[in-house]
PDB file of C-alpha atoms in Angstrom:
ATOM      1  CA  UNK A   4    -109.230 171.228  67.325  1.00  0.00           C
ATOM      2  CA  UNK A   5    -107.431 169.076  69.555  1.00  0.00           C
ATOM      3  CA  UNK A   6    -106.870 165.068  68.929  1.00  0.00           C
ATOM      4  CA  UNK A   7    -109.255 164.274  71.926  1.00  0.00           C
ATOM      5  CA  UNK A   8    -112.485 166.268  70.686  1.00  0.00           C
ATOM      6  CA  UNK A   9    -111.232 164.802  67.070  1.00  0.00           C
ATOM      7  CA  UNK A  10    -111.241 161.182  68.135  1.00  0.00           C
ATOM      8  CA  UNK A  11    -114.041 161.382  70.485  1.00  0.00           C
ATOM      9  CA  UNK A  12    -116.048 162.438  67.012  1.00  0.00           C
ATOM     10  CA  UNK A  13    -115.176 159.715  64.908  1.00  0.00           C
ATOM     11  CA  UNK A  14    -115.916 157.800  68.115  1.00  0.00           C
ATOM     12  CA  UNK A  15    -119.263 158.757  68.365  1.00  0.00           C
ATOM     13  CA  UNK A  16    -119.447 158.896  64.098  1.00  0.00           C
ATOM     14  CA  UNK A  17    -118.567 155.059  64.001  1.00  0.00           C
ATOM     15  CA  UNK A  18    -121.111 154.184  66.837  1.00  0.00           C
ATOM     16  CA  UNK A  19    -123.542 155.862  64.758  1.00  0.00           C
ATOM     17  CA  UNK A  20    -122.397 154.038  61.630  1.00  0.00           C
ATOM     18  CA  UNK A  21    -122.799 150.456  63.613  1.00  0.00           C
ATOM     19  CA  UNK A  22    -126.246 151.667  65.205  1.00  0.00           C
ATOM     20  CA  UNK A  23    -127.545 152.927  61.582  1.00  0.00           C
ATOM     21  CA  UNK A  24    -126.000 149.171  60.167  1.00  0.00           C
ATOM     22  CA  UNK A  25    -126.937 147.253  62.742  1.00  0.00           C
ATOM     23  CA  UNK A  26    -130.981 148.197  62.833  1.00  0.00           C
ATOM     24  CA  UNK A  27    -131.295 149.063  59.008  1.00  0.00           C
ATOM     25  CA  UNK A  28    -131.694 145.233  58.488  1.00  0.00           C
ATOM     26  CA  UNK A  29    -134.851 145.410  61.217  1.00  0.00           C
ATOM     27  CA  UNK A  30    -137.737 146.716  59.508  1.00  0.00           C
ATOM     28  CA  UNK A  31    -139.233 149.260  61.371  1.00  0.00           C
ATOM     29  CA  UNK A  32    -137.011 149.723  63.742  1.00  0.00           C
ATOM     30  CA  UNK A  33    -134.752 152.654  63.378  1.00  0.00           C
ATOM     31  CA  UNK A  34    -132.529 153.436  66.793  1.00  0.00           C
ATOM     32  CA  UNK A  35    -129.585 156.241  64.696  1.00  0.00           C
ATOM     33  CA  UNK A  36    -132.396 159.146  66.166  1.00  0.00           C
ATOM     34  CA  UNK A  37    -132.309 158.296  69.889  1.00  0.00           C
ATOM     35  CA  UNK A  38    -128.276 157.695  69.215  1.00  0.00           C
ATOM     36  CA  UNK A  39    -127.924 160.997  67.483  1.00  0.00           C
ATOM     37  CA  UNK A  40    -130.693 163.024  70.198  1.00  0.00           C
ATOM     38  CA  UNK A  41    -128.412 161.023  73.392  1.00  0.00           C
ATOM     39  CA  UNK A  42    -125.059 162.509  71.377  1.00  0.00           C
ATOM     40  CA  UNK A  43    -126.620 165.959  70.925  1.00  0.00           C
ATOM     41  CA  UNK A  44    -127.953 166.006  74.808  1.00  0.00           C
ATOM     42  CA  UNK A  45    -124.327 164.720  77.095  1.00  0.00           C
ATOM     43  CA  UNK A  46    -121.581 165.884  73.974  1.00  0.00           C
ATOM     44  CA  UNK A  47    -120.813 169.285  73.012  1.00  0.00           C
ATOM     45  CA  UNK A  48    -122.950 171.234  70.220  1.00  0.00           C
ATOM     46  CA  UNK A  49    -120.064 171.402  67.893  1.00  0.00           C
ATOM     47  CA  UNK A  50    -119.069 167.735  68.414  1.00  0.00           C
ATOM     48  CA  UNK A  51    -122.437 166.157  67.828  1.00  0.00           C
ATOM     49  CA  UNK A  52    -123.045 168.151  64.559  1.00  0.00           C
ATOM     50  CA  UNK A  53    -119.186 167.207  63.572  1.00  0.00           C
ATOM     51  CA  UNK A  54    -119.885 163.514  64.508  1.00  0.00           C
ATOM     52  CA  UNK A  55    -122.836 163.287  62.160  1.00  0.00           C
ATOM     53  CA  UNK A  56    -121.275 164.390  59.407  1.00  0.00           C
ATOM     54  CA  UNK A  57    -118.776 162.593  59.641  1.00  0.00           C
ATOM     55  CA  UNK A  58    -121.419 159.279  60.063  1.00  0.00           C
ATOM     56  CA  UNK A  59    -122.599 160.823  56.559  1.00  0.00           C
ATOM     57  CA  UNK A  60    -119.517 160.496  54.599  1.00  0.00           C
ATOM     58  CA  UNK A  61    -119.161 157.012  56.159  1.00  0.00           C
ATOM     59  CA  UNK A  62    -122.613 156.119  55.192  1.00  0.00           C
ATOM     60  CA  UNK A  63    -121.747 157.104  51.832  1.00  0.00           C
ATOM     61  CA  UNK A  64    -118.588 155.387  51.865  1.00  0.00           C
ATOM     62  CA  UNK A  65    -119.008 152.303  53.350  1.00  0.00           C
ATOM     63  CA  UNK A  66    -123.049 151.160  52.855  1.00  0.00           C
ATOM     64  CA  UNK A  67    -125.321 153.411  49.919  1.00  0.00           C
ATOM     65  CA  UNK A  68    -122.666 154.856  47.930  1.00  0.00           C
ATOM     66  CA  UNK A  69    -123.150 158.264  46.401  1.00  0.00           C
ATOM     67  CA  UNK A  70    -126.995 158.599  45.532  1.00  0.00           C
ATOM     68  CA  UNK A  71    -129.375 161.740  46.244  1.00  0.00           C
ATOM     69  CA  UNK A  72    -130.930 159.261  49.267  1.00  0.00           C
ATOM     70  CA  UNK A  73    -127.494 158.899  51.056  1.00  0.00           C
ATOM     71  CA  UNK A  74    -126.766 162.364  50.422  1.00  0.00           C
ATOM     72  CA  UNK A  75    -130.110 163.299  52.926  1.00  0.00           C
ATOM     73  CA  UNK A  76    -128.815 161.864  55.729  1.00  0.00           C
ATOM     74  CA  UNK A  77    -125.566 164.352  54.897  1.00  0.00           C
ATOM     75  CA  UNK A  78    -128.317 166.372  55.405  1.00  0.00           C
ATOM     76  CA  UNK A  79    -130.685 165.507  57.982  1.00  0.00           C
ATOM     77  CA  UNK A  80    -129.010 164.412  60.895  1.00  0.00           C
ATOM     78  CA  UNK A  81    -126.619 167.424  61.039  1.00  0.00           C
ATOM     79  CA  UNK A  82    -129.696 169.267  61.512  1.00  0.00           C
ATOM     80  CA  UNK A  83    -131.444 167.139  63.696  1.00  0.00           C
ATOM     81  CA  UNK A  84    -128.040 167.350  66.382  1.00  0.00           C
ATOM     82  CA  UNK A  85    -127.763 170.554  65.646  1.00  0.00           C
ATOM     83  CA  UNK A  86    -132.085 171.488  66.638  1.00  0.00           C
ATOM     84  CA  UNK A  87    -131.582 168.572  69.951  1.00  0.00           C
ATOM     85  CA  UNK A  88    -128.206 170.598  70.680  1.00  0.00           C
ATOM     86  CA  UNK A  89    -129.627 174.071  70.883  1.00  0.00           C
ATOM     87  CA  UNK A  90    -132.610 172.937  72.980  1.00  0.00           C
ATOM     88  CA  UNK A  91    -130.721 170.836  75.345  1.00  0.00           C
ATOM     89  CA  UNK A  92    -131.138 173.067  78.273  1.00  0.00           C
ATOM     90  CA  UNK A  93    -135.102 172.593  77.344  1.00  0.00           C
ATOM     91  CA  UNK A  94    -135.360 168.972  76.996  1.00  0.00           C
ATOM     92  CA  UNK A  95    -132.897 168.028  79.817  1.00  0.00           C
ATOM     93  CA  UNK A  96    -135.902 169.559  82.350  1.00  0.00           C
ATOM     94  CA  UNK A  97    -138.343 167.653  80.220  1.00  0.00           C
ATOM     95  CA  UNK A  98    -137.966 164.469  79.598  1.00  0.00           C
ATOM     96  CA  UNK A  99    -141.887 163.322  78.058  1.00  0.00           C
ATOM     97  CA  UNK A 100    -140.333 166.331  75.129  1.00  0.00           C
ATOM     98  CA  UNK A 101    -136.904 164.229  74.584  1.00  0.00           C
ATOM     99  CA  UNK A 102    -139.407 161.064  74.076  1.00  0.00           C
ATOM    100  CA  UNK A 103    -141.889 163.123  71.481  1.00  0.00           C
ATOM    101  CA  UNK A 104    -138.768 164.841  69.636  1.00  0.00           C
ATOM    102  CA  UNK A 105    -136.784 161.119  69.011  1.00  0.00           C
ATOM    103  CA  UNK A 106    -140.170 160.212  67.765  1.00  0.00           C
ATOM    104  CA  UNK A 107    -141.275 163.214  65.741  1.00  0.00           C
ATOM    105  CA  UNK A 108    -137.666 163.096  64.474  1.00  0.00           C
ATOM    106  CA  UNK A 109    -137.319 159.255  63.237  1.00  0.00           C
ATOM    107  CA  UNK A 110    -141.034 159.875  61.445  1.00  0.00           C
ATOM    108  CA  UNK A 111    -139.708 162.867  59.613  1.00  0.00           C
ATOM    109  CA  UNK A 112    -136.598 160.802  58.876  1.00  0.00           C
ATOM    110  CA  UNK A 113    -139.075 158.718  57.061  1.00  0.00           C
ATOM    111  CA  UNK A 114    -140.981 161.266  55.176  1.00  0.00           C
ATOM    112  CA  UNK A 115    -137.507 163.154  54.198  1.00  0.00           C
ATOM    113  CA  UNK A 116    -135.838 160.636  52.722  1.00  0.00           C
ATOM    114  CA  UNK A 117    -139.051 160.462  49.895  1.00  0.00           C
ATOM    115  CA  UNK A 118    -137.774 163.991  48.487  1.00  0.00           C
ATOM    116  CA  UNK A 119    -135.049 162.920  46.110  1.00  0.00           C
ATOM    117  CA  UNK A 120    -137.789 161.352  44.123  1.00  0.00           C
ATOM    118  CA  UNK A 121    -138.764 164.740  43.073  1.00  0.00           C
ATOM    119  CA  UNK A 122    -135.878 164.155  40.784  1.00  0.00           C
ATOM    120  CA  UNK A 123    -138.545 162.511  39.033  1.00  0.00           C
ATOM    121  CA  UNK A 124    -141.534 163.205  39.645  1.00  0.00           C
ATOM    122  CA  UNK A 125    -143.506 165.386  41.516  1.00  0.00           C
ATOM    123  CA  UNK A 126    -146.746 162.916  41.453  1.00  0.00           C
ATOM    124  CA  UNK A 127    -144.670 160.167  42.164  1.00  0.00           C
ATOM    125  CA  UNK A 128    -142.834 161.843  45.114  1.00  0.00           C
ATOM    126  CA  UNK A 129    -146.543 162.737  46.325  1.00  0.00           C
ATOM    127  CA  UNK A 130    -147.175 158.622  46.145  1.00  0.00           C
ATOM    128  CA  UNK A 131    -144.098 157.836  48.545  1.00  0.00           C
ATOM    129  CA  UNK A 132    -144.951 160.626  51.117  1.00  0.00           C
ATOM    130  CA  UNK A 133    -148.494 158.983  51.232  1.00  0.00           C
ATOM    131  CA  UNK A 134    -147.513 155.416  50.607  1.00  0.00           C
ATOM    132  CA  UNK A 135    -144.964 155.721  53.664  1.00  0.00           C
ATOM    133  CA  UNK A 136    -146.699 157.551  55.837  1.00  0.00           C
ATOM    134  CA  UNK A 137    -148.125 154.019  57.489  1.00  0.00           C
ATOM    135  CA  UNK A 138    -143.746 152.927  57.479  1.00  0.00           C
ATOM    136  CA  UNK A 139    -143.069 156.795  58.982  1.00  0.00           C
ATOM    137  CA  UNK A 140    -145.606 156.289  61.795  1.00  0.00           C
ATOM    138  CA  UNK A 141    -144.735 153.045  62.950  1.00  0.00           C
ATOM    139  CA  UNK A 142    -140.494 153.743  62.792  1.00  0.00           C
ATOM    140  CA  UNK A 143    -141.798 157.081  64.727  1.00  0.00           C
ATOM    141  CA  UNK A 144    -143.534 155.022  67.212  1.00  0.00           C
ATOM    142  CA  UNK A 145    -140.924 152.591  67.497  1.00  0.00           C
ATOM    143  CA  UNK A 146    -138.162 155.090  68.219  1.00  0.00           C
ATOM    144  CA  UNK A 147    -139.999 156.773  70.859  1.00  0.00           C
ATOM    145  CA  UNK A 148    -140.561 153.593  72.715  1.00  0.00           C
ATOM    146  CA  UNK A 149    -137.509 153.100  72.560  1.00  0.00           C
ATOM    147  CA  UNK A 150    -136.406 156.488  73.738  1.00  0.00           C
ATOM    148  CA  UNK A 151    -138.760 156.139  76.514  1.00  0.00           C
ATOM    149  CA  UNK A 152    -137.001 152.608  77.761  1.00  0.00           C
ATOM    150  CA  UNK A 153    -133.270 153.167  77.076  1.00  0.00           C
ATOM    151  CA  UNK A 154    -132.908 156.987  77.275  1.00  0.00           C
ATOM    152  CA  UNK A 155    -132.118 156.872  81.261  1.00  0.00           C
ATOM    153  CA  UNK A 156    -129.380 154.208  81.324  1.00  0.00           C
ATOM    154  CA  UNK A 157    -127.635 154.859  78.192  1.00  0.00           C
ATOM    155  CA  UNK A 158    -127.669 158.933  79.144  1.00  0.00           C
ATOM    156  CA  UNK A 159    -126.042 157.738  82.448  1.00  0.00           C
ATOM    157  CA  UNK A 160    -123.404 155.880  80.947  1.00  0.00           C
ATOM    158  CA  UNK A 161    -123.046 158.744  78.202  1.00  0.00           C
ATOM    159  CA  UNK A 162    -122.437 160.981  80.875  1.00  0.00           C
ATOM    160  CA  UNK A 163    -119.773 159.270  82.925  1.00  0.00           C
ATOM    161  CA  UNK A 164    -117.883 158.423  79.648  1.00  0.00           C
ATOM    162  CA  UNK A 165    -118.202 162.482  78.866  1.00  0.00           C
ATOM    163  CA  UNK A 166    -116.844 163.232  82.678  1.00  0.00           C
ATOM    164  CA  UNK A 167    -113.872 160.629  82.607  1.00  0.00           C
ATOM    165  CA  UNK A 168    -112.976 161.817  79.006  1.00  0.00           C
ATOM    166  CA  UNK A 169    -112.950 166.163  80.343  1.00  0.00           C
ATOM    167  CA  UNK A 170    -109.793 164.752  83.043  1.00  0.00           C
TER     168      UNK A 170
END
């Protein structure tokens, strides 16, 4: 891999790790989705995946520490820029599906992050899946607002940044 794709990752992993900081202390409202979907829709496949797990280690690192929470965002947004990647020719002609999917996305995020505690408990886990579902709906809600607000401008800007980085 070359030093530009390498430093445009941690590029995009350290905006991710500023987004996830910055917001985290805003309850409710959760904007590391619509970062990771814009990152997965203007970057390459390979370099969105790569840049989100590389925001996992410094999640890990720098803010939770090693605990089976942290460790699911190791998990989950990999996957989710790795599912917005491979349907990027999709959403790109669909824009109402890019606002759903940030949406459906940050609510799962939500739900998700409730399955460590079936390290303890499977009643208990069952509690937290029910008990944030009201939490899960509203961050869902939140993000797809704003998906539906700042999607267009900071895609534009995305986009000129990926053009003037290819020459």
């Amino acid at each position: 891999m070359k030093a530009r794709k390498l430093t445009r990752i941690a590029i995009m992993a350290c905006i991710e790790q500023v987004v996830f900081g910055s917001f985290s202390e805003i309850l409710y409202l959760e904007c590391i989705t619509l970062t990771l979907v814009l990152f997965a829709l203007v970057f390459e496949w390979k370099e969105a995946v790569l840049a989100a797990v590389v925001f996992g280690f410094l999640n890990i690192l720098l803010k939770q520490g090693v605990t089976p929470w942290s460790m699911m965002y190791l998990i989950i947004y990999p996957c989710y820029s790795a599912l917005v990647g491979s349907l990027k020719k999709t959403l790109l002609k669909h824009f109402s599906l890019i606002v759903v999917l940030t949406g459906f996305l940050s609510f799962l995020t939500g739900q998700l992050l409730q399955l460590p505690f079936l390290l303890f408990s499977k009643k208990m886990t069952l509690l937290y899946l029910i008990l944030g579902l009201k939490t899960s709906l509203i961050q869902g809600g939140l993000s797809a607002a704003a998906c539906l607000l700042l999607f267009h401008p900071l895609f534009r800007v995305l986009q000129r940044i990926e053009r003037k980085s290819m020459t």
